[in-house]
PDB file of C-alpha atoms in Angstrom:
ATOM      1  CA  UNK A1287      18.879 -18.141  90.017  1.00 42.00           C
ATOM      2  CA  UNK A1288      18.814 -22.030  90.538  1.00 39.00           C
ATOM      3  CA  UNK A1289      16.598 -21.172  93.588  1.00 46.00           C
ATOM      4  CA  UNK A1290      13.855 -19.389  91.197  1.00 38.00           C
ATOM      5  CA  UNK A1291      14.240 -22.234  88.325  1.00 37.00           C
ATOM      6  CA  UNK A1292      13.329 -24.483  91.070  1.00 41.00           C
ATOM      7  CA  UNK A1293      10.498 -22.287  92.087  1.00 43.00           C
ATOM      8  CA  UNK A1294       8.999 -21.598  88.057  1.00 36.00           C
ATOM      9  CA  UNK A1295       9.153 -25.717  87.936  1.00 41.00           C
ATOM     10  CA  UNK A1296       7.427 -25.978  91.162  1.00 45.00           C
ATOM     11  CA  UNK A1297       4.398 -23.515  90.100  1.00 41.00           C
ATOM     12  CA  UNK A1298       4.206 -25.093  86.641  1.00 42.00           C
ATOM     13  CA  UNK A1299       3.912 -28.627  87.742  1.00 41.00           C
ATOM     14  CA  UNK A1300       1.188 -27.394  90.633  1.00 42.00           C
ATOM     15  CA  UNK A1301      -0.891 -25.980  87.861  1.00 38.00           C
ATOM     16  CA  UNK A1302      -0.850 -28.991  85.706  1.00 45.00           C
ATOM     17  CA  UNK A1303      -2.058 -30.697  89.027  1.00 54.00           C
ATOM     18  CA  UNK A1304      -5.399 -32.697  88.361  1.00 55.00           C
ATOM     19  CA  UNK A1305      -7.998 -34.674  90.550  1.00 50.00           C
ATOM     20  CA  UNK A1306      -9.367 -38.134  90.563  1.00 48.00           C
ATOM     21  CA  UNK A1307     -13.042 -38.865  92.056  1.00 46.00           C
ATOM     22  CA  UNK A1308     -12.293 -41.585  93.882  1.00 46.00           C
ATOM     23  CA  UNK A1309     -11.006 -42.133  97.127  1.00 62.00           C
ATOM     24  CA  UNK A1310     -11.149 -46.248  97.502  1.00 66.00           C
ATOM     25  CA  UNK A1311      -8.107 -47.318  99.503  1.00 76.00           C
ATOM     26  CA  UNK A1312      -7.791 -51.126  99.005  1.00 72.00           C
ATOM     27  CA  UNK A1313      -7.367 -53.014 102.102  1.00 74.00           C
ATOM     28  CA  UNK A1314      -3.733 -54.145 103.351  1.00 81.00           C
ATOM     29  CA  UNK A1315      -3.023 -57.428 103.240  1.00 85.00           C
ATOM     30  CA  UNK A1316      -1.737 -58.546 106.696  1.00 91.00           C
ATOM     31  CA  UNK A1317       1.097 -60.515 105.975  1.00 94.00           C
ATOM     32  CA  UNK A1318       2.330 -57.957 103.566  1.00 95.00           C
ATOM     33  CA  UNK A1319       2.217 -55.345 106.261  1.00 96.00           C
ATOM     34  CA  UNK A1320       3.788 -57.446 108.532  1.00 96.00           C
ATOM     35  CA  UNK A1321       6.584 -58.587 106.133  1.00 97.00           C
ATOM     36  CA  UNK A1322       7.353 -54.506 105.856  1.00 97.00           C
ATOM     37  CA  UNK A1323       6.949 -53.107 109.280  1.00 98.00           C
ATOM     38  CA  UNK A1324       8.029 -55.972 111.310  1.00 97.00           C
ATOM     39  CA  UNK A1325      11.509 -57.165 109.663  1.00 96.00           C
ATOM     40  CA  UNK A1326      13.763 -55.206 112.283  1.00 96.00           C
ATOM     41  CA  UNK A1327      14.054 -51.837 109.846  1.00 98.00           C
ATOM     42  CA  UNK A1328      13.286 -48.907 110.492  1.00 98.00           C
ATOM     43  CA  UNK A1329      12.229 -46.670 107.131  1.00 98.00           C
ATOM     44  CA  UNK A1330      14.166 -43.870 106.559  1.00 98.00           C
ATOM     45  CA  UNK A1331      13.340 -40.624 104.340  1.00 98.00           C
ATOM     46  CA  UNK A1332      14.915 -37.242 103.678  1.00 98.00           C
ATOM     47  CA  UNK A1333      13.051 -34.214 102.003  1.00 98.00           C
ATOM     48  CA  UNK A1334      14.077 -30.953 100.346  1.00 98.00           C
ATOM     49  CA  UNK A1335      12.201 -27.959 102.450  1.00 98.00           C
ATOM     50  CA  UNK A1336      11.556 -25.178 101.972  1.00 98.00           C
ATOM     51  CA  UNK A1337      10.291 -23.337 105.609  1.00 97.00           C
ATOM     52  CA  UNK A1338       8.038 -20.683 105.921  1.00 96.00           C
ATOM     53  CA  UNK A1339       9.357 -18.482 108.771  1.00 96.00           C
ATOM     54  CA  UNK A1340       9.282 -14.250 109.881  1.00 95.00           C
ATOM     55  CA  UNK A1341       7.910 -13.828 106.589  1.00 94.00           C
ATOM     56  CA  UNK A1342      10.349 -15.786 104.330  1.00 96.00           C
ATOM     57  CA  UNK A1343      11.199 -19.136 102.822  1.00 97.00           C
ATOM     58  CA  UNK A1344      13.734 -20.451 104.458  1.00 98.00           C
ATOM     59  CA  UNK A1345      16.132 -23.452 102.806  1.00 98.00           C
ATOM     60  CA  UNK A1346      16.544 -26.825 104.860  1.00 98.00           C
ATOM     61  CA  UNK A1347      15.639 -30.872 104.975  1.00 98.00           C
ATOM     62  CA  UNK A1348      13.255 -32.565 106.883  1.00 98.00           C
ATOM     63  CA  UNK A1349      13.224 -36.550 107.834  1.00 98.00           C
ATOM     64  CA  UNK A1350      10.532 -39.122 108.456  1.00 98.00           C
ATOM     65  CA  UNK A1351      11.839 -41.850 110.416  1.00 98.00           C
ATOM     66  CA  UNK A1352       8.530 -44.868 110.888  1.00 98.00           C
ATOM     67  CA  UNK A1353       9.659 -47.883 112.988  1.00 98.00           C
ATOM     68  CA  UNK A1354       7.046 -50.540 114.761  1.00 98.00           C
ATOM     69  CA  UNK A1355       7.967 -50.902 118.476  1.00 97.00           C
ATOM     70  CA  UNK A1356       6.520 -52.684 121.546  1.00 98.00           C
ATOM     71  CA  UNK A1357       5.348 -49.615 123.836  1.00 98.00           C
ATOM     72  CA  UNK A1358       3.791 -49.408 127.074  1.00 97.00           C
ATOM     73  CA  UNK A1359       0.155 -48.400 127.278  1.00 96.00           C
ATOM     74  CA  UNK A1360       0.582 -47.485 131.237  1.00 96.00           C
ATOM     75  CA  UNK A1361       4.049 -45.961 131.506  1.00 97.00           C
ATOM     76  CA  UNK A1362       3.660 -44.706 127.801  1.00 97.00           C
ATOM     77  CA  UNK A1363       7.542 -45.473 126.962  1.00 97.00           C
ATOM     78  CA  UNK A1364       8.996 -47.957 125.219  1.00 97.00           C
ATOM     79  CA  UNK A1365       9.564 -51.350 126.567  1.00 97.00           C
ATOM     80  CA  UNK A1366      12.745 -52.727 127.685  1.00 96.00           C
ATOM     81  CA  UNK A1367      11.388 -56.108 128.008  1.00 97.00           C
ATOM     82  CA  UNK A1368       8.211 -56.577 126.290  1.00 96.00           C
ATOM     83  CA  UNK A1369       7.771 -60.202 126.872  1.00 95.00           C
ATOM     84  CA  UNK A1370       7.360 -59.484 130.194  1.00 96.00           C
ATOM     85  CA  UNK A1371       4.879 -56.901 129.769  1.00 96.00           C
ATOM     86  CA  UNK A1372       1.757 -59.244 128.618  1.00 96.00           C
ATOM     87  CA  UNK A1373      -1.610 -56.637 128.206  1.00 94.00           C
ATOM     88  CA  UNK A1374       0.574 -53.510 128.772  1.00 96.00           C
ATOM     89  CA  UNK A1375       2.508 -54.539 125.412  1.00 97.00           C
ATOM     90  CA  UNK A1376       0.915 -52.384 122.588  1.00 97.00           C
ATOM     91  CA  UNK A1377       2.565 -52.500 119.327  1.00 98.00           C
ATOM     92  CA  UNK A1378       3.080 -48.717 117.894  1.00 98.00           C
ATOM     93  CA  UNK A1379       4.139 -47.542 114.817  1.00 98.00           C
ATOM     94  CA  UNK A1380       6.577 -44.682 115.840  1.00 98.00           C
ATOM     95  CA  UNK A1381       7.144 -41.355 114.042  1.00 98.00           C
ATOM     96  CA  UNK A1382      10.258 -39.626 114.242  1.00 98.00           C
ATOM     97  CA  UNK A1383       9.524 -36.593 112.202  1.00 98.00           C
ATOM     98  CA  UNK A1384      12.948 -33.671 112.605  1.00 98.00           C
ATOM     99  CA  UNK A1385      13.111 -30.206 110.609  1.00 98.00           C
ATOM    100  CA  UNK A1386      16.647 -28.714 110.127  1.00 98.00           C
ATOM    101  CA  UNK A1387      16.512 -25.097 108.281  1.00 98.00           C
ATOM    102  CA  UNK A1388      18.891 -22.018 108.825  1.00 97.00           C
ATOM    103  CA  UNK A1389      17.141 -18.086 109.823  1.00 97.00           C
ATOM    104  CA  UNK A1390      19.822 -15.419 108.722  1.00 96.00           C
ATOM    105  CA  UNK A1391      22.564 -16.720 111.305  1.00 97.00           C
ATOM    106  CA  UNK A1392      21.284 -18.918 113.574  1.00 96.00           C
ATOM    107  CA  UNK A1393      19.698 -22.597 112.740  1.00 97.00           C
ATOM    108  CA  UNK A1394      16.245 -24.038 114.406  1.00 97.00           C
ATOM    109  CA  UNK A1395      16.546 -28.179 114.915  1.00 98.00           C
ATOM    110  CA  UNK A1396      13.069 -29.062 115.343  1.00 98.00           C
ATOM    111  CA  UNK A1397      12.021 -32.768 116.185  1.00 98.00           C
ATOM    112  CA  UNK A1398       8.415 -34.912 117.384  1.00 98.00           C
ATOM    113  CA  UNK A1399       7.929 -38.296 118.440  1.00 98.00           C
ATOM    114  CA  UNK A1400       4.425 -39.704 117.665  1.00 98.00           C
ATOM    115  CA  UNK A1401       3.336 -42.812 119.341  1.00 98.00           C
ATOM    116  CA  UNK A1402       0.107 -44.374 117.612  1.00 98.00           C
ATOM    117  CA  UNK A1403      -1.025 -47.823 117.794  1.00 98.00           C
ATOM    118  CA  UNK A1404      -0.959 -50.763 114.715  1.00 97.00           C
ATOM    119  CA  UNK A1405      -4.439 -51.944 116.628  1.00 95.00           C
ATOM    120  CA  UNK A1406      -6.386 -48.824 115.679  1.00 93.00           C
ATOM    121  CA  UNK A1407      -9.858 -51.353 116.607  1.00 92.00           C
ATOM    122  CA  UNK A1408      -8.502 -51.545 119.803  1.00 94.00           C
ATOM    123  CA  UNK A1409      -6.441 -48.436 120.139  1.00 95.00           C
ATOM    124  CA  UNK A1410      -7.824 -45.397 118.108  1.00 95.00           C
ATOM    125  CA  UNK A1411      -6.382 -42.620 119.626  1.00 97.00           C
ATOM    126  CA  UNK A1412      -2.636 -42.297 119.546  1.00 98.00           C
ATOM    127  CA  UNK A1413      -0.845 -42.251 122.926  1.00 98.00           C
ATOM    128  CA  UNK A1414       1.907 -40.215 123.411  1.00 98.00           C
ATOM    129  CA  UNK A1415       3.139 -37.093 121.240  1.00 98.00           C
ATOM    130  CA  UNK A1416       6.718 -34.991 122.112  1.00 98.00           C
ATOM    131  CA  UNK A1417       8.077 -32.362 120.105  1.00 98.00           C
ATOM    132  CA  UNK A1418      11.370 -30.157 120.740  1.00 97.00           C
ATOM    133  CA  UNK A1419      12.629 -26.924 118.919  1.00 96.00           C
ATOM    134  CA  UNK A1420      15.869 -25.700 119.623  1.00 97.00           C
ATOM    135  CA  UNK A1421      17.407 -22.101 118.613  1.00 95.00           C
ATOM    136  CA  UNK A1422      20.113 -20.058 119.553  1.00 95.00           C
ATOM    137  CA  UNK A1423      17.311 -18.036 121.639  1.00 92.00           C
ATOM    138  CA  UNK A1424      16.729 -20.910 123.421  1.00 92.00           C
ATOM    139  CA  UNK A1425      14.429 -23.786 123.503  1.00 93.00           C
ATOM    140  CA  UNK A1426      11.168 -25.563 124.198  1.00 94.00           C
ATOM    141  CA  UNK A1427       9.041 -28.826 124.902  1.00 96.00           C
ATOM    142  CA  UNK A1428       5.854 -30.068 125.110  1.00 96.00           C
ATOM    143  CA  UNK A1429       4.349 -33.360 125.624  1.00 97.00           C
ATOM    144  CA  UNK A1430       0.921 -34.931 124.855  1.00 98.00           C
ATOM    145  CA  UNK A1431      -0.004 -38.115 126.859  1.00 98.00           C
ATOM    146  CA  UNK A1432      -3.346 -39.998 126.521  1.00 98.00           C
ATOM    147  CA  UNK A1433      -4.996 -40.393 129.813  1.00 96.00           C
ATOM    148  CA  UNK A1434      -8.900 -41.743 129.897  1.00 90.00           C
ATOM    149  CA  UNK A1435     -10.903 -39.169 128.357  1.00 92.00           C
ATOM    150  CA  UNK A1436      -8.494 -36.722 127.836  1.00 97.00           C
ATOM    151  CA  UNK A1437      -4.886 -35.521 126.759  1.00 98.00           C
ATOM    152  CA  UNK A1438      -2.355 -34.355 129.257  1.00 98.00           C
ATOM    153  CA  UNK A1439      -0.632 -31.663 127.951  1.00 97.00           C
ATOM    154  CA  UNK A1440       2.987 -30.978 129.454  1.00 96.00           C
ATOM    155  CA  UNK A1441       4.963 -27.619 128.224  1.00 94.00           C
ATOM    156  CA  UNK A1442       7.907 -26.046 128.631  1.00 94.00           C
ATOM    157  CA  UNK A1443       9.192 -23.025 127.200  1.00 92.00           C
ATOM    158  CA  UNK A1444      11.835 -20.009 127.921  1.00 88.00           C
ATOM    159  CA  UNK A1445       8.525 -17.504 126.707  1.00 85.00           C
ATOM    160  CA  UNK A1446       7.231 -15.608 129.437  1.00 84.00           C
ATOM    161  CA  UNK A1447       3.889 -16.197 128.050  1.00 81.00           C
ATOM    162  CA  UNK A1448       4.152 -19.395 127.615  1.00 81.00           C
ATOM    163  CA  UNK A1449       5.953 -20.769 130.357  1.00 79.00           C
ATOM    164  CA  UNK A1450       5.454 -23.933 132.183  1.00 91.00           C
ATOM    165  CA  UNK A1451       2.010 -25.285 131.723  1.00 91.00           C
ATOM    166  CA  UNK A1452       0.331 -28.298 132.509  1.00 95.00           C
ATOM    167  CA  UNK A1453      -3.138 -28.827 131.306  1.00 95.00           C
ATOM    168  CA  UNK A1454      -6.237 -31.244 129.814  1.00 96.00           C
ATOM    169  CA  UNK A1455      -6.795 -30.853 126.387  1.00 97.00           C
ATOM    170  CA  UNK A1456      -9.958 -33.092 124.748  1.00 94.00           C
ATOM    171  CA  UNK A1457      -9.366 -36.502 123.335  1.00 97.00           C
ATOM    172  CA  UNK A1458      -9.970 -35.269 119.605  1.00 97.00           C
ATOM    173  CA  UNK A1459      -7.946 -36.508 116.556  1.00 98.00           C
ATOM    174  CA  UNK A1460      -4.216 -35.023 116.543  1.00 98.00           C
ATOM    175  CA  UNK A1461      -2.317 -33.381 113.483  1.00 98.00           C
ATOM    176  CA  UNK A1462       0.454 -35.232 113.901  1.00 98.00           C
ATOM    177  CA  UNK A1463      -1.209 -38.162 113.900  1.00 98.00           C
ATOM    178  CA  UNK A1464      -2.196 -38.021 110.417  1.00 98.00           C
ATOM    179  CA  UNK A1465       1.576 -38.813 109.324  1.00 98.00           C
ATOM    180  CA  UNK A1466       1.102 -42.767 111.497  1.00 98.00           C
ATOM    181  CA  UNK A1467      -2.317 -42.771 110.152  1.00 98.00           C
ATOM    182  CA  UNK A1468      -1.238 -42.850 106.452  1.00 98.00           C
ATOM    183  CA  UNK A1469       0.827 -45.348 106.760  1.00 98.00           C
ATOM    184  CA  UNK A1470      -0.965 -47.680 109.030  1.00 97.00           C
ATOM    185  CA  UNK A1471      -4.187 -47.564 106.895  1.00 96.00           C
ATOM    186  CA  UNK A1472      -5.250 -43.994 105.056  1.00 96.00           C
ATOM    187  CA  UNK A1473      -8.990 -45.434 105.687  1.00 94.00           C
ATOM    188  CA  UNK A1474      -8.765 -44.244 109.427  1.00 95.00           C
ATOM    189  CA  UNK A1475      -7.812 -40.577 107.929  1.00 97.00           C
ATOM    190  CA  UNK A1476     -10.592 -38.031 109.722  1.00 97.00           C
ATOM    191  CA  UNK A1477     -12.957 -36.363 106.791  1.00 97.00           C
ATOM    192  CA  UNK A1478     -15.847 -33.926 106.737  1.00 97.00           C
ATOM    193  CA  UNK A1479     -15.926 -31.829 109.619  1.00 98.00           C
ATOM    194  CA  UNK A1480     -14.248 -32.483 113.298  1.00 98.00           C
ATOM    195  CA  UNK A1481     -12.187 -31.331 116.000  1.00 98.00           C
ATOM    196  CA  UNK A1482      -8.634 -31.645 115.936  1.00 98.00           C
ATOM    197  CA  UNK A1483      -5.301 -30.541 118.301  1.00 98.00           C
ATOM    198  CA  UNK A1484      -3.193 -28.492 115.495  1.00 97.00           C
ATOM    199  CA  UNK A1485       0.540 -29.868 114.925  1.00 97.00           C
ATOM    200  CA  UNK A1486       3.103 -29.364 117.886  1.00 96.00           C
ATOM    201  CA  UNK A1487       5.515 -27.444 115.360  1.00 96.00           C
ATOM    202  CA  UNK A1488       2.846 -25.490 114.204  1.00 95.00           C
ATOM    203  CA  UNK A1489       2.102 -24.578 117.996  1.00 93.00           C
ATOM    204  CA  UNK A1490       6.106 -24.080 118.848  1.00 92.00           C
ATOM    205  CA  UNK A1491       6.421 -22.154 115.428  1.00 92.00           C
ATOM    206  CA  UNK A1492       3.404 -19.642 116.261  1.00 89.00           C
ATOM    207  CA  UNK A1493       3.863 -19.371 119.748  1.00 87.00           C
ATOM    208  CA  UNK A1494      -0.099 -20.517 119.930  1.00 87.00           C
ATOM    209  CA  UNK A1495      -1.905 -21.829 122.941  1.00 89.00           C
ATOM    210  CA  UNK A1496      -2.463 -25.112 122.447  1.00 92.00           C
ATOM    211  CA  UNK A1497      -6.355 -26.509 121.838  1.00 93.00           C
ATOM    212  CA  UNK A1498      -9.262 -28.411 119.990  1.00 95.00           C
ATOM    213  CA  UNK A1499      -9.917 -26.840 116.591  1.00 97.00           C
ATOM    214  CA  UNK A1500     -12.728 -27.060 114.046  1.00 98.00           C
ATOM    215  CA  UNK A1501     -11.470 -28.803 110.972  1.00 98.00           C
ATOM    216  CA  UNK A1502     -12.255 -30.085 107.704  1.00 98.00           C
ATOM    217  CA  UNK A1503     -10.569 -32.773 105.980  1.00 98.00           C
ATOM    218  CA  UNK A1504     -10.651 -34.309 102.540  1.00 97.00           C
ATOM    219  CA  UNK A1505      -9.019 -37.484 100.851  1.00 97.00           C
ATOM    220  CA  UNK A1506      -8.851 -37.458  97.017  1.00 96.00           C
ATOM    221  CA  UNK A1507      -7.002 -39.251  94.569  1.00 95.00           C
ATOM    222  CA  UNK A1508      -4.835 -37.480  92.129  1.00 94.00           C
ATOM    223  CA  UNK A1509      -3.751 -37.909  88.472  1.00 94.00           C
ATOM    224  CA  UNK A1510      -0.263 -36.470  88.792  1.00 92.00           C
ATOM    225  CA  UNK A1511       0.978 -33.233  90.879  1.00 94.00           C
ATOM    226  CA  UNK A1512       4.319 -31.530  91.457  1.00 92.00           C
ATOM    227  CA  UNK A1513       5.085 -34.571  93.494  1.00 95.00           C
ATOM    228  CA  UNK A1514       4.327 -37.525  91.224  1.00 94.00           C
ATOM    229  CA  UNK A1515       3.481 -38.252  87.599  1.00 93.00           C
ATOM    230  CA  UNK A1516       1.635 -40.960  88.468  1.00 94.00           C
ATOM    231  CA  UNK A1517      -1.691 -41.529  90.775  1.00 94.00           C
ATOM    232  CA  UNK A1518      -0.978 -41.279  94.334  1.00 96.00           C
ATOM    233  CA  UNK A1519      -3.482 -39.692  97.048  1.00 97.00           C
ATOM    234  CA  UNK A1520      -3.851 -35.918  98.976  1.00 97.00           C
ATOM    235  CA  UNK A1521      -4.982 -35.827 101.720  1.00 98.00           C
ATOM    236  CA  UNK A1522      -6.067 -32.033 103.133  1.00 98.00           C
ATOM    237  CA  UNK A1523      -6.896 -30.486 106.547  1.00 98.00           C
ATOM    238  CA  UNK A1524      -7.906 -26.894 106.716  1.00 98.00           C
ATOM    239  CA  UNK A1525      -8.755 -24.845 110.006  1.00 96.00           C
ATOM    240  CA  UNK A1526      -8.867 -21.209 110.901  1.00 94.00           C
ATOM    241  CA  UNK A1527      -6.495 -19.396 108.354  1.00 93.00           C
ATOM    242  CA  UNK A1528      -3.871 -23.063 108.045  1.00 95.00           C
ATOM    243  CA  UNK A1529      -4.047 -25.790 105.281  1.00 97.00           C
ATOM    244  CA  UNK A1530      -1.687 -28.940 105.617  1.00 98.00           C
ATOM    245  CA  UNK A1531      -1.741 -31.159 102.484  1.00 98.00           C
ATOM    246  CA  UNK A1532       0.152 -34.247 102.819  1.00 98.00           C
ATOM    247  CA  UNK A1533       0.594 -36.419  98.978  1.00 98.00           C
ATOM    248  CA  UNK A1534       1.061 -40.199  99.577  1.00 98.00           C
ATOM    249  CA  UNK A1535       1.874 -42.698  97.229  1.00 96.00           C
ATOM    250  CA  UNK A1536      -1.582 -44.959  96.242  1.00 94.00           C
ATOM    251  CA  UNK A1537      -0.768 -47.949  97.672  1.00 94.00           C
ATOM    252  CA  UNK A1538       0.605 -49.614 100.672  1.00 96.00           C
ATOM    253  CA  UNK A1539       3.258 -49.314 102.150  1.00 97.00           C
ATOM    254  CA  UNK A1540       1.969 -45.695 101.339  1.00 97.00           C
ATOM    255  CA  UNK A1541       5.245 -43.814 101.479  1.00 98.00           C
ATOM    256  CA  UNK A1542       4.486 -39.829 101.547  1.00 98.00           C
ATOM    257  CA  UNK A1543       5.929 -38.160  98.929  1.00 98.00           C
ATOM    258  CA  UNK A1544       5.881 -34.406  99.939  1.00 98.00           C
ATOM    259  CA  UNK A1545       3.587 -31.825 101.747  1.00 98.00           C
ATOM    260  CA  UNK A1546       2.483 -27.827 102.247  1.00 98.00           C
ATOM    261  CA  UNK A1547       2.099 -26.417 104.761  1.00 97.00           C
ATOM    262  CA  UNK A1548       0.061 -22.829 104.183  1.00 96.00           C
ATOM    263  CA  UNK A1549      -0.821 -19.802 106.964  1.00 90.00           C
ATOM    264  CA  UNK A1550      -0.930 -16.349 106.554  1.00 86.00           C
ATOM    265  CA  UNK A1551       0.025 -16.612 102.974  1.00 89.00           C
ATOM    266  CA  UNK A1552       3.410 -18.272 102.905  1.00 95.00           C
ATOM    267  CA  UNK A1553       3.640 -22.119 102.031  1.00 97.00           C
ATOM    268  CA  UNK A1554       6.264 -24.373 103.815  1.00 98.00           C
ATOM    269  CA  UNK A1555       6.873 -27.212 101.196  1.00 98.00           C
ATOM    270  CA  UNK A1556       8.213 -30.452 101.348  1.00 98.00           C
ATOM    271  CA  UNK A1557       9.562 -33.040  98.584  1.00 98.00           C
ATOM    272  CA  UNK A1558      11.073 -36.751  98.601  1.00 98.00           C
ATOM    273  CA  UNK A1559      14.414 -36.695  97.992  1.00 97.00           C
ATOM    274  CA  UNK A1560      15.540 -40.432  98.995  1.00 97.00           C
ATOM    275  CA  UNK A1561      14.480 -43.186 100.675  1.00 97.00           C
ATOM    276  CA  UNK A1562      16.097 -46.199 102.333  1.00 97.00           C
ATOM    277  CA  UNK A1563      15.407 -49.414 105.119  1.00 97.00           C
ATOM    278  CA  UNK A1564      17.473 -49.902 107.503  1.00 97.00           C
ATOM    279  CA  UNK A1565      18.366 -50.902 111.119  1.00 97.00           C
ATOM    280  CA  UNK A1566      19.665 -47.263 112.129  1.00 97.00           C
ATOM    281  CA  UNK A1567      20.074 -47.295 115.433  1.00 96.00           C
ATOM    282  CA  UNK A1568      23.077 -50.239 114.867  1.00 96.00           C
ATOM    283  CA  UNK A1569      24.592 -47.903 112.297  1.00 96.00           C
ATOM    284  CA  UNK A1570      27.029 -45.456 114.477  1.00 96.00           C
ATOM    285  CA  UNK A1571      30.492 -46.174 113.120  1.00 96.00           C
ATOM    286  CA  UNK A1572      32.042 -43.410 111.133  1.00 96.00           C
ATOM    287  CA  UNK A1573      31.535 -46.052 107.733  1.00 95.00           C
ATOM    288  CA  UNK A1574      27.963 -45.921 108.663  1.00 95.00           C
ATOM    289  CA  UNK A1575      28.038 -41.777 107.392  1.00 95.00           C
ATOM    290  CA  UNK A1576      27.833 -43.316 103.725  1.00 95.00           C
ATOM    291  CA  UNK A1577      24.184 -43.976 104.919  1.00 96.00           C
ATOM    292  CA  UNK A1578      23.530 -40.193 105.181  1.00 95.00           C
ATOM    293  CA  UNK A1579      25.111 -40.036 101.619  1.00 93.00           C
ATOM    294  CA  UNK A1580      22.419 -42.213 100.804  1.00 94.00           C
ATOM    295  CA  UNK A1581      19.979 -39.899 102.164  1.00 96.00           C
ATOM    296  CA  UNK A1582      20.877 -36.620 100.701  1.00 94.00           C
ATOM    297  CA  UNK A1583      22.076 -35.106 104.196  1.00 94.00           C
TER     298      UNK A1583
END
């Protein structure tokens, strides 16, 4: 019953959903960006989901970790000693982007690491993508790594027909990128009509071959939707029988509020539940599990 409440809410607030014309994004102010993304804090948000998966909705949480990190642009790792590093130093903001949900009686723990430059002049193609998904029938890897004109793709998999593959994919905009891009600047967002490498869980999820795909995209602004009352942005990608709609707040630091996820008629959705700063990777004491409190998890 709470379950379908939740649901009835859901649809009701997505039909009172309403559009704005314009699509202006006001230019970040540099020391404001700076003052959030480089003060040793990593930002930290959980969301309610609600996974599509062998034809059901399936109940779980989802976290968006961003952190800024000095990353090499030859090795394509981060940097131990960056000082030392000079030219090979590229600052990235880093996306640690996990998916926890429960099929019948065994769990999937799904996670990707996006790499994407704060230099998007300089850099405008993100560098270095990795996503895992593990389940109790085993588990799977692939890697994307910017080389010159292309990406090198690196999988692994326990599928027979998918097994171990290593091949060039075209240097096209990524899906995942799309997360780093919204919260770098939303300007850079792809619109109109252009290729694009479809998500890595997407791929894992649908067991699809990975490759360039025709796309549209769109950036509106919207008057209020199931995830805010107030104006905040969508932006949508559609390709083939997929949409992905991700809802960011209107201004910087652009925090994303939610997203859906559609194929084949079922719609994984996403929504905020909490969101905190902090330097996470010093918090591993068994007082530091408040934090998850915190979180919702």
């Amino acid at each position: 019953m709470k379950n379908l409440l939740i649901l009835l809410s859901f649809l009701c607030l997505m039909s009172c959903e309403s559009y704005s014309q314009t699509t202006q994004i006001d230019p970040v102010d540099n020391k404001l960006f700076n003052d959030y993304w480089y003060a040793g804090e990593a930002e930290l948000t959980s969301y309610s989901l609600q996974q599509a998966r062998y034809g059901e909705i399936h109940e779980g949480h989802a976290v968006l970790v961003f952190v800024t990190e000095p990353f090499s642009a030859s090795k394509q790792v981060k940097l131990d000693y960056p000082g030392r590093a000079g030219d090979d130093n590229v600052s990235v903001l880093k996306l640690n982007f996990t998916k926890k949900f429960i099929t019948g009686i065994y769990p999937y723990s799904m996670m990707s690491s996006v790499f994407t430059p704060i230099s998007y002049d300089k850099y405008p193609n993100t560098l270095k993508v990795s996503t895992s998904s593990q389940e109790w029938c085993g588990h799977t890897f692939m890697q994307l790594n910017l080389e010159k004109n292309h990406y090198a793709l690196t999988g692994l998999s326990y599928f027979e027909s998918e097994g171990d593959v290593n091949e060039k994919l075209d240097k096209v905009y990524l899906e995942d990128e799309l997360w780093t891009k919204i919260r770098i600047n939303p300007a850079t967002l792809p619109t109109g009509s252009f290729k694009i490498v479809p998500g890595t869980f997407h791929l894992r999820l649908k067991h699809i071959e990975a490759g360039s795909k025709i796309a549209r995209g769109n950036l509106v602004v919207m008057d209020k939707s199931a995830f805010s009352e107030s104006k905040h942005h969508k932006y949508s990608l559609k390709y083939d029988d997929r949409s992905l709609d991700i809802y960011f707040e209107r201004n910087f630091p652009f925090q994303i509020l939610g997203w859906e996820e559609t194929a084949r008629g079922l719609t994984t959705t996403a929504v905020r539940k909490e969101s905190l700063k902090s330097p996470y990777w010093q918090k591993n004491s068994n007082a530091d599990r408040a934090l998850r409190k915190q979180l919702g998890l």
